mmCIF file of C-alpha atoms in Angstrom:
data_model
loop_
_atom_site.group_PDB
_atom_site.id
_atom_site.type_symbol
_atom_site.label_atom_id
_atom_site.label_comp_id
_atom_site.label_asym_id
_atom_site.label_seq_id
_atom_site.Cartn_x
_atom_site.Cartn_y
_atom_site.Cartn_z
ATOM 1 C CA MET A 193 -10.014 52.200 27.497
ATOM 2 C CA ASN A 194 -7.497 51.170 24.852
ATOM 3 C CA GLY A 195 -8.787 47.602 25.084
ATOM 4 C CA SER A 196 -12.327 48.849 24.518
ATOM 5 C CA VAL A 197 -11.277 50.913 21.490
ATOM 6 C CA SER A 198 -9.258 48.011 20.128
ATOM 7 C CA GLY A 199 -12.200 45.664 20.637
ATOM 8 C CA ASN A 200 -14.584 48.035 18.890
ATOM 9 C CA PHE A 201 -12.127 48.438 16.005
ATOM 10 C CA ILE A 202 -11.788 44.662 15.556
ATOM 11 C CA SER A 203 -15.553 44.283 15.820
ATOM 12 C CA ASN A 204 -16.122 46.954 13.159
ATOM 13 C CA VAL A 205 -13.529 45.379 10.852
ATOM 14 C CA SER A 206 -15.233 42.007 11.300
ATOM 15 C CA VAL A 207 -18.657 43.480 10.525
ATOM 16 C CA ASN A 208 -17.301 45.286 7.467
ATOM 17 C CA LYS A 209 -15.723 42.059 6.213
ATOM 18 C CA ASN A 210 -19.004 40.216 6.712
ATOM 19 C CA LEU A 211 -20.927 42.933 4.886
ATOM 20 C CA THR A 212 -18.378 42.902 2.065
ATOM 21 C CA SER A 213 -18.653 39.129 1.855
ATOM 22 C CA LEU A 214 -22.455 39.356 1.877
ATOM 23 C CA ASP A 215 -22.453 42.047 -0.805
ATOM 24 C CA GLY A 216 -20.090 39.928 -2.877
ATOM 25 C CA GLY A 217 -22.353 36.906 -2.494
ATOM 26 C CA ILE A 218 -25.450 38.884 -3.473
ATOM 27 C CA GLU A 219 -23.592 40.383 -6.436
ATOM 28 C CA SER A 220 -22.471 36.904 -7.551
ATOM 29 C CA LEU A 221 -26.030 35.597 -7.335
ATOM 30 C CA SER A 222 -27.255 38.622 -9.262
ATOM 31 C CA GLN A 223 -24.634 38.027 -11.958
ATOM 32 C CA LEU A 224 -25.555 34.348 -12.152
ATOM 33 C CA TYR A 225 -29.241 35.270 -12.368
ATOM 34 C CA ASN A 226 -28.625 37.741 -15.198
ATOM 35 C CA LEU A 227 -26.299 35.291 -16.943
ATOM 36 C CA PHE A 228 -29.187 32.919 -17.592
ATOM 37 C CA TYR A 229 -31.198 35.664 -19.270
ATOM 38 C CA GLU A 230 -28.321 37.198 -21.236
ATOM 39 C CA ASN A 231 -27.256 33.808 -22.612
ATOM 40 C CA ALA A 232 -30.805 32.621 -23.256
ATOM 41 C CA ASP A 233 -31.558 31.590 -26.816
ATOM 42 C CA PRO A 234 -33.714 34.392 -28.352
ATOM 43 C CA ARG A 235 -36.156 31.789 -29.659
ATOM 44 C CA MET A 236 -36.651 30.433 -26.138
ATOM 45 C CA ARG A 237 -36.354 33.559 -23.997
ATOM 46 C CA ASP A 238 -39.960 34.771 -24.270
ATOM 47 C CA ARG A 239 -41.634 31.394 -23.878
ATOM 48 C CA PHE A 240 -43.597 30.483 -20.759
ATOM 49 C CA LEU A 241 -41.265 29.936 -17.748
ATOM 50 C CA MET A 242 -38.159 30.632 -19.837
ATOM 51 C CA GLY A 243 -35.634 33.484 -19.835
ATOM 52 C CA LYS A 244 -34.962 34.365 -16.206
ATOM 53 C CA PRO A 245 -34.854 31.500 -13.691
ATOM 54 C CA HIS A 246 -37.162 32.829 -10.967
ATOM 55 C CA TRP A 247 -40.213 30.835 -12.132
ATOM 56 C CA ILE A 248 -38.391 27.505 -12.274
ATOM 57 C CA ILE A 249 -36.858 28.172 -8.847
ATOM 58 C CA LEU A 250 -40.331 29.003 -7.502
ATOM 59 C CA PHE A 251 -41.644 25.709 -8.887
ATOM 60 C CA TYR A 252 -38.816 23.848 -7.179
ATOM 61 C CA ILE A 253 -39.593 25.452 -3.818
ATOM 62 C CA ILE A 254 -43.373 24.886 -4.113
ATOM 63 C CA TYR A 255 -42.943 21.237 -5.136
ATOM 64 C CA VAL A 256 -40.549 20.437 -2.285
ATOM 65 C CA VAL A 257 -42.746 22.189 0.301
ATOM 66 C CA ILE A 258 -45.914 20.404 -0.893
ATOM 67 C CA ILE A 259 -44.346 16.933 -1.088
ATOM 68 C CA THR A 260 -42.237 17.076 2.073
ATOM 69 C CA ARG A 261 -44.359 19.294 4.339
ATOM 70 C CA ILE A 262 -47.944 20.063 3.304
ATOM 71 C CA LEU A 263 -49.072 16.609 2.117
ATOM 72 C CA PRO A 264 -47.365 14.643 4.940
ATOM 73 C CA ASN A 265 -48.948 16.977 7.523
ATOM 74 C CA PHE A 266 -52.308 16.619 5.769
ATOM 75 C CA MET A 267 -52.022 12.818 6.000
ATOM 76 C CA LYS A 268 -50.694 12.756 9.563
ATOM 77 C CA ASN A 269 -53.970 11.721 11.234
ATOM 78 C CA ARG A 270 -55.673 10.242 8.203
ATOM 79 C CA LYS A 271 -55.851 6.747 6.846
ATOM 80 C CA PRO A 272 -53.875 6.128 3.654
ATOM 81 C CA TYR A 273 -55.776 6.579 0.419
ATOM 82 C CA ASP A 274 -56.079 3.803 -2.133
ATOM 83 C CA PHE A 275 -54.604 5.189 -5.340
ATOM 84 C CA GLN A 276 -54.162 2.007 -7.347
ATOM 85 C CA LYS A 277 -56.547 3.054 -10.123
ATOM 86 C CA LEU A 278 -55.394 6.674 -10.112
ATOM 87 C CA SER A 279 -51.762 5.549 -10.226
ATOM 88 C CA LEU A 280 -52.593 3.411 -13.238
ATOM 89 C CA TYR A 281 -54.087 6.398 -15.070
ATOM 90 C CA ILE A 282 -51.072 8.537 -14.174
ATOM 91 C CA ASP A 283 -48.719 5.807 -15.404
ATOM 92 C CA ALA A 284 -50.668 5.576 -18.683
ATOM 93 C CA LEU A 285 -50.389 9.350 -19.185
ATOM 94 C CA LEU A 286 -46.663 9.340 -18.434
ATOM 95 C CA LEU A 287 -46.133 6.365 -20.749
ATOM 96 C CA PHE A 288 -47.887 8.233 -23.568
ATOM 97 C CA ILE A 289 -45.697 11.305 -22.985
ATOM 98 C CA ALA A 290 -42.543 9.170 -22.918
ATOM 99 C CA CYS A 291 -43.516 7.417 -26.173
ATOM 100 C CA TYR A 292 -44.204 10.779 -27.836
ATOM 101 C CA PHE A 293 -40.725 12.126 -27.093
ATOM 102 C CA PHE A 294 -39.034 8.770 -27.664
ATOM 103 C CA VAL A 295 -40.375 8.574 -31.227
ATOM 104 C CA ILE A 296 -39.292 12.151 -32.019
ATOM 105 C CA THR A 297 -35.805 11.864 -30.525
ATOM 106 C CA THR A 298 -35.198 8.367 -31.902
ATOM 107 C CA TYR A 299 -35.788 9.589 -35.444
ATOM 108 C CA SER A 300 -33.471 12.557 -34.836
ATOM 109 C CA TRP A 301 -30.617 10.569 -33.311
ATOM 110 C CA LEU A 302 -30.795 7.611 -35.684
ATOM 111 C CA PHE A 303 -31.217 9.502 -38.958
ATOM 112 C CA LEU A 304 -30.337 13.185 -38.518
ATOM 113 C CA PHE A 305 -27.812 13.797 -35.740
ATOM 114 C CA ASN A 306 -24.091 13.153 -35.347
ATOM 115 C CA TRP A 307 -23.693 10.828 -32.351
ATOM 116 C CA ARG A 308 -20.331 12.279 -31.387
ATOM 117 C CA CYS A 309 -21.125 15.987 -31.470
ATOM 118 C CA GLU A 310 -24.284 17.560 -32.885
ATOM 119 C CA VAL A 311 -24.260 21.275 -33.724
ATOM 120 C CA ILE A 312 -27.350 23.225 -32.713
ATOM 121 C CA ASP A 313 -29.271 24.826 -35.570
ATOM 122 C CA ARG A 314 -29.941 28.464 -34.625
ATOM 123 C CA SER A 315 -31.470 29.428 -37.958
ATOM 124 C CA ASN A 316 -35.134 30.171 -38.518
ATOM 125 C CA SER A 317 -35.722 26.965 -40.463
ATOM 126 C CA TRP A 318 -38.709 24.712 -39.805
ATOM 127 C CA THR A 319 -36.557 21.975 -38.255
ATOM 128 C CA SER A 320 -34.863 24.502 -35.974
ATOM 129 C CA ARG A 321 -38.191 25.930 -34.804
ATOM 130 C CA MET A 322 -39.543 22.426 -34.175
ATOM 131 C CA ALA A 323 -36.444 21.536 -32.138
ATOM 132 C CA VAL A 324 -37.067 24.562 -29.913
ATOM 133 C CA GLU A 325 -40.753 23.641 -29.644
ATOM 134 C CA PHE A 326 -40.041 20.041 -28.660
ATOM 135 C CA CYS A 327 -37.430 21.117 -26.088
ATOM 136 C CA TRP A 328 -39.946 23.473 -24.488
ATOM 137 C CA GLN A 329 -42.658 20.786 -24.559
ATOM 138 C CA TYR A 330 -40.239 18.372 -22.912
ATOM 139 C CA LEU A 331 -39.721 20.802 -20.032
ATOM 140 C CA MET A 332 -43.456 21.423 -19.622
ATOM 141 C CA THR A 333 -44.156 17.691 -19.395
ATOM 142 C CA ARG A 334 -41.541 17.339 -16.627
ATOM 143 C CA PHE A 335 -44.023 19.167 -14.401
ATOM 144 C CA ILE A 336 -46.640 16.524 -15.215
ATOM 145 C CA TYR A 337 -44.150 13.855 -14.164
ATOM 146 C CA THR A 338 -44.157 15.278 -10.640
ATOM 147 C CA LEU A 339 -47.656 13.754 -10.271
ATOM 148 C CA HIS A 340 -45.910 10.398 -10.018
ATOM 149 C CA SER A 341 -44.739 11.280 -6.491
ATOM 150 C CA VAL A 342 -48.142 12.295 -5.105
ATOM 151 C CA PRO A 343 -49.739 8.806 -4.707
ATOM 152 C CA PHE A 344 -46.699 7.649 -2.723
ATOM 153 C CA VAL A 345 -47.290 10.393 -0.151
ATOM 154 C CA LEU A 346 -51.094 10.168 0.039
ATOM 155 C CA SER A 347 -51.055 6.376 0.304
ATOM 156 C CA LYS A 348 -48.368 6.526 3.046
ATOM 157 C CA ARG A 349 -46.223 3.971 1.294
ATOM 158 C CA LYS A 350 -42.906 3.705 3.091
ATOM 159 C CA SER A 351 -40.543 3.467 0.170
ATOM 160 C CA SER A 352 -36.967 4.452 -0.544
ATOM 161 C CA LEU A 353 -37.991 4.551 -4.214
ATOM 162 C CA ALA A 354 -40.410 7.369 -3.326
ATOM 163 C CA ASN A 355 -37.521 9.315 -1.775
ATOM 164 C CA TYR A 356 -35.506 8.879 -4.958
ATOM 165 C CA LEU A 357 -38.443 10.004 -7.128
ATOM 166 C CA ILE A 358 -39.027 13.115 -5.015
ATOM 167 C CA ILE A 359 -35.381 14.157 -5.391
ATOM 168 C CA HIS A 360 -35.356 13.360 -9.103
ATOM 169 C CA HIS A 361 -38.628 15.162 -9.865
ATOM 170 C CA ALA A 362 -37.537 18.220 -7.893
ATOM 171 C CA VAL A 363 -34.129 18.662 -9.508
ATOM 172 C CA PHE A 364 -34.622 17.346 -13.049
ATOM 173 C CA PRO A 365 -36.914 20.176 -14.332
ATOM 174 C CA VAL A 366 -34.362 22.723 -13.082
ATOM 175 C CA MET A 367 -31.595 20.923 -14.973
ATOM 176 C CA VAL A 368 -33.677 20.683 -18.164
ATOM 177 C CA TRP A 369 -34.497 24.392 -17.913
ATOM 178 C CA SER A 370 -30.796 25.250 -17.536
ATOM 179 C CA PHE A 371 -29.952 23.298 -20.691
ATOM 180 C CA ILE A 372 -32.704 24.301 -23.086
ATOM 181 C CA ASN A 373 -32.767 27.947 -22.012
ATOM 182 C CA VAL A 374 -29.381 28.474 -23.682
ATOM 183 C CA TYR A 375 -29.052 25.422 -25.959
ATOM 184 C CA PRO A 376 -32.479 24.245 -27.200
ATOM 185 C CA GLY A 377 -31.593 21.350 -29.477
ATOM 186 C CA GLY A 378 -28.562 19.595 -30.876
ATOM 187 C CA HIS A 379 -26.189 17.635 -28.671
ATOM 188 C CA ILE A 380 -27.978 17.992 -25.330
ATOM 189 C CA THR A 381 -31.127 16.255 -26.607
ATOM 190 C CA PHE A 382 -29.285 12.935 -26.275
ATOM 191 C CA GLY A 383 -30.094 12.945 -22.555
ATOM 192 C CA GLY A 384 -33.774 13.535 -23.318
ATOM 193 C CA TRP A 385 -33.737 10.628 -25.768
ATOM 194 C CA ILE A 386 -32.228 8.190 -23.273
ATOM 195 C CA ASN A 387 -34.500 9.478 -20.501
ATOM 196 C CA SER A 388 -37.603 8.994 -22.681
ATOM 197 C CA MET A 389 -36.425 5.493 -23.585
ATOM 198 C CA THR A 390 -36.013 4.730 -19.873
ATOM 199 C CA HIS A 391 -39.515 5.948 -19.039
ATOM 200 C CA VAL A 392 -41.047 3.915 -21.870
ATOM 201 C CA GLY A 393 -39.451 0.844 -20.319
ATOM 202 C CA LEU A 394 -40.304 1.679 -16.696
ATOM 203 C CA PHE A 395 -43.966 2.512 -17.290
ATOM 204 C CA GLY A 396 -44.374 -0.034 -20.055
ATOM 205 C CA ILE A 397 -43.364 -2.982 -17.891
ATOM 206 C CA LYS A 398 -46.111 -2.097 -15.403
ATOM 207 C CA PHE A 399 -48.745 -2.697 -18.071
ATOM 208 C CA VAL A 400 -46.968 -5.815 -19.300
ATOM 209 C CA ILE A 401 -47.238 -7.188 -15.749
ATOM 210 C CA LEU A 402 -50.993 -6.481 -15.731
ATOM 211 C CA TYR A 403 -51.455 -8.809 -18.711
ATOM 212 C CA ASN A 404 -48.725 -11.273 -17.772
ATOM 213 C CA PRO A 405 -48.166 -11.400 -13.981
ATOM 214 C CA SER A 406 -45.355 -13.938 -14.389
ATOM 215 C CA VAL A 407 -43.128 -11.087 -15.612
ATOM 216 C CA LYS A 408 -43.359 -9.456 -12.166
ATOM 217 C CA LYS A 409 -40.451 -11.511 -10.807
ATOM 218 C CA TYR A 410 -38.133 -9.794 -13.297
ATOM 219 C CA ARG A 411 -39.308 -6.274 -12.495
ATOM 220 C CA ARG A 412 -36.515 -5.395 -10.077
ATOM 221 C CA GLN A 413 -33.763 -6.648 -12.396
ATOM 222 C CA PHE A 414 -35.271 -4.733 -15.316
ATOM 223 C CA HIS A 415 -35.672 -1.576 -13.220
ATOM 224 C CA VAL A 416 -32.024 -1.648 -12.149
ATOM 225 C CA PHE A 417 -30.731 -2.544 -15.621
ATOM 226 C CA ILE A 418 -32.525 0.257 -17.445
ATOM 227 C CA HIS A 419 -31.416 2.858 -14.887
ATOM 228 C CA VAL A 420 -27.798 1.710 -15.062
ATOM 229 C CA PHE A 421 -28.053 1.843 -18.861
ATOM 230 C CA GLN A 422 -29.429 5.392 -18.669
ATOM 231 C CA PHE A 423 -26.761 6.723 -16.312
ATOM 232 C CA THR A 424 -23.912 4.995 -18.157
ATOM 233 C CA SER A 425 -25.028 6.157 -21.611
ATOM 234 C CA ILE A 426 -25.454 9.794 -20.600
ATOM 235 C CA ILE A 427 -22.183 9.952 -18.645
ATOM 236 C CA ILE A 428 -20.110 8.344 -21.438
ATOM 237 C CA HIS A 429 -21.737 10.522 -24.107
ATOM 238 C CA SER A 430 -20.953 13.620 -22.036
ATOM 239 C CA LEU A 431 -17.404 12.652 -21.043
ATOM 240 C CA GLN A 432 -16.294 12.268 -24.657
ATOM 241 C CA MET A 433 -16.934 15.998 -25.048
ATOM 242 C CA PHE A 434 -13.844 16.631 -22.914
ATOM 243 C CA ILE A 435 -11.748 14.975 -25.642
ATOM 244 C CA TRP A 436 -13.315 16.715 -28.637
ATOM 245 C CA ASN A 437 -15.945 19.405 -28.804
ATOM 246 C CA ASP A 438 -16.198 20.714 -32.334
ATOM 247 C CA CYS A 439 -19.905 21.555 -32.241
ATOM 248 C CA GLY A 440 -19.809 24.469 -29.821
ATOM 249 C CA VAL A 441 -21.580 22.888 -26.842
ATOM 250 C CA PRO A 442 -20.936 25.083 -23.753
ATOM 251 C CA MET A 443 -18.646 23.046 -21.500
ATOM 252 C CA TYR A 444 -20.390 24.214 -18.341
ATOM 253 C CA LEU A 445 -23.511 22.408 -19.600
ATOM 254 C CA VAL A 446 -21.441 19.261 -20.110
ATOM 255 C CA TRP A 447 -20.084 19.558 -16.570
ATOM 256 C CA MET A 448 -23.603 20.045 -15.224
ATOM 257 C CA GLU A 449 -24.884 16.973 -17.065
ATOM 258 C CA VAL A 450 -22.044 14.737 -15.842
ATOM 259 C CA ILE A 451 -22.295 15.920 -12.237
ATOM 260 C CA TYR A 452 -26.090 15.621 -12.211
ATOM 261 C CA ALA A 453 -25.986 12.096 -13.673
ATOM 262 C CA LEU A 454 -23.387 11.006 -11.107
ATOM 263 C CA ILE A 455 -25.378 12.475 -8.206
ATOM 264 C CA ILE A 456 -28.698 10.953 -9.314
ATOM 265 C CA ALA A 457 -26.976 7.615 -9.958
ATOM 266 C CA SER A 458 -25.612 7.757 -6.404
ATOM 267 C CA PHE A 459 -29.074 8.482 -5.004
ATOM 268 C CA TYR A 460 -30.496 5.601 -7.038
ATOM 269 C CA TYR A 461 -27.903 3.244 -5.586
ATOM 270 C CA ILE A 462 -28.495 4.466 -2.019
ATOM 271 C CA PHE A 463 -32.306 4.574 -2.083
ATOM 272 C CA VAL A 464 -33.165 1.728 -4.466
ATOM 273 C CA ILE A 465 -30.355 -0.777 -5.015
ATOM 274 C CA HIS A 466 -28.703 -0.712 -1.588
ATOM 275 C CA LYS A 467 -31.990 -0.671 0.360
ATOM 276 C CA SER A 468 -33.664 -3.197 -1.971
ATOM 277 C CA ASP A 469 -36.958 -1.306 -2.216
ATOM 278 C CA PRO A 470 -39.943 -3.624 -1.580
ATOM 279 C CA ILE A 471 -42.173 -1.884 -4.164
ATOM 280 C CA LEU A 472 -40.092 -3.386 -6.966
ATOM 281 C CA SER A 473 -40.852 -6.834 -5.597
ATOM 282 C CA GLN A 474 -44.610 -6.323 -5.400
#
């Protein structure tokens, strides 16, 4: 009898602890959810997909489910599609987008911004409004970049590069949203500049190869070099913020950028460099 009572008491205590832990976890998630909205820049908060994070999280879930479940199941008993021409059109579109943002950010970082620490302009000036506009446009075009993964799945190309792209395209829009929702402009646009520069190189070399096939033998080396340059530049530019930060950049954004760059760099090494992806040799 006493053993039964004791057992029930321990069981109830355990359940109560679990419920308390669950309530605490839900409360923490709720606080984190509200934190994004409360800290959102007023100029960005009411824009499409901005403010609260539920829409960007929904996009992430839909993209992952489509790319990893729906499309592979759709192709299970079908022959691979030939997407060479479609891929070329997609690459041309993505190259145009990359050039657009590269030109804008290059002008800003070469002639307007402080390379060490750039303060965000939160006034209602024309340049401030344009910075917010370009940051939002940059996020919207990240969704277009997810099209780059689709031909890999529908053509059944076994590629570690495709795995890397799927991870990158799933996580990167979420990271961009986290940055520009609270800090649309200033210091954090450095990553967008380097990323646009990288995409200009990656998509540009494909069209160079079309006109000069002899360049193809250098494609892998160029691909690796420009990615290493991207990761190194962003990490170094972020790490120096731990020494001096006199422009008010939230340090949690700096931590997020460093950790994300290190993780994606690790995935790039695992999926592309270490496995020597055959697509880069084609």
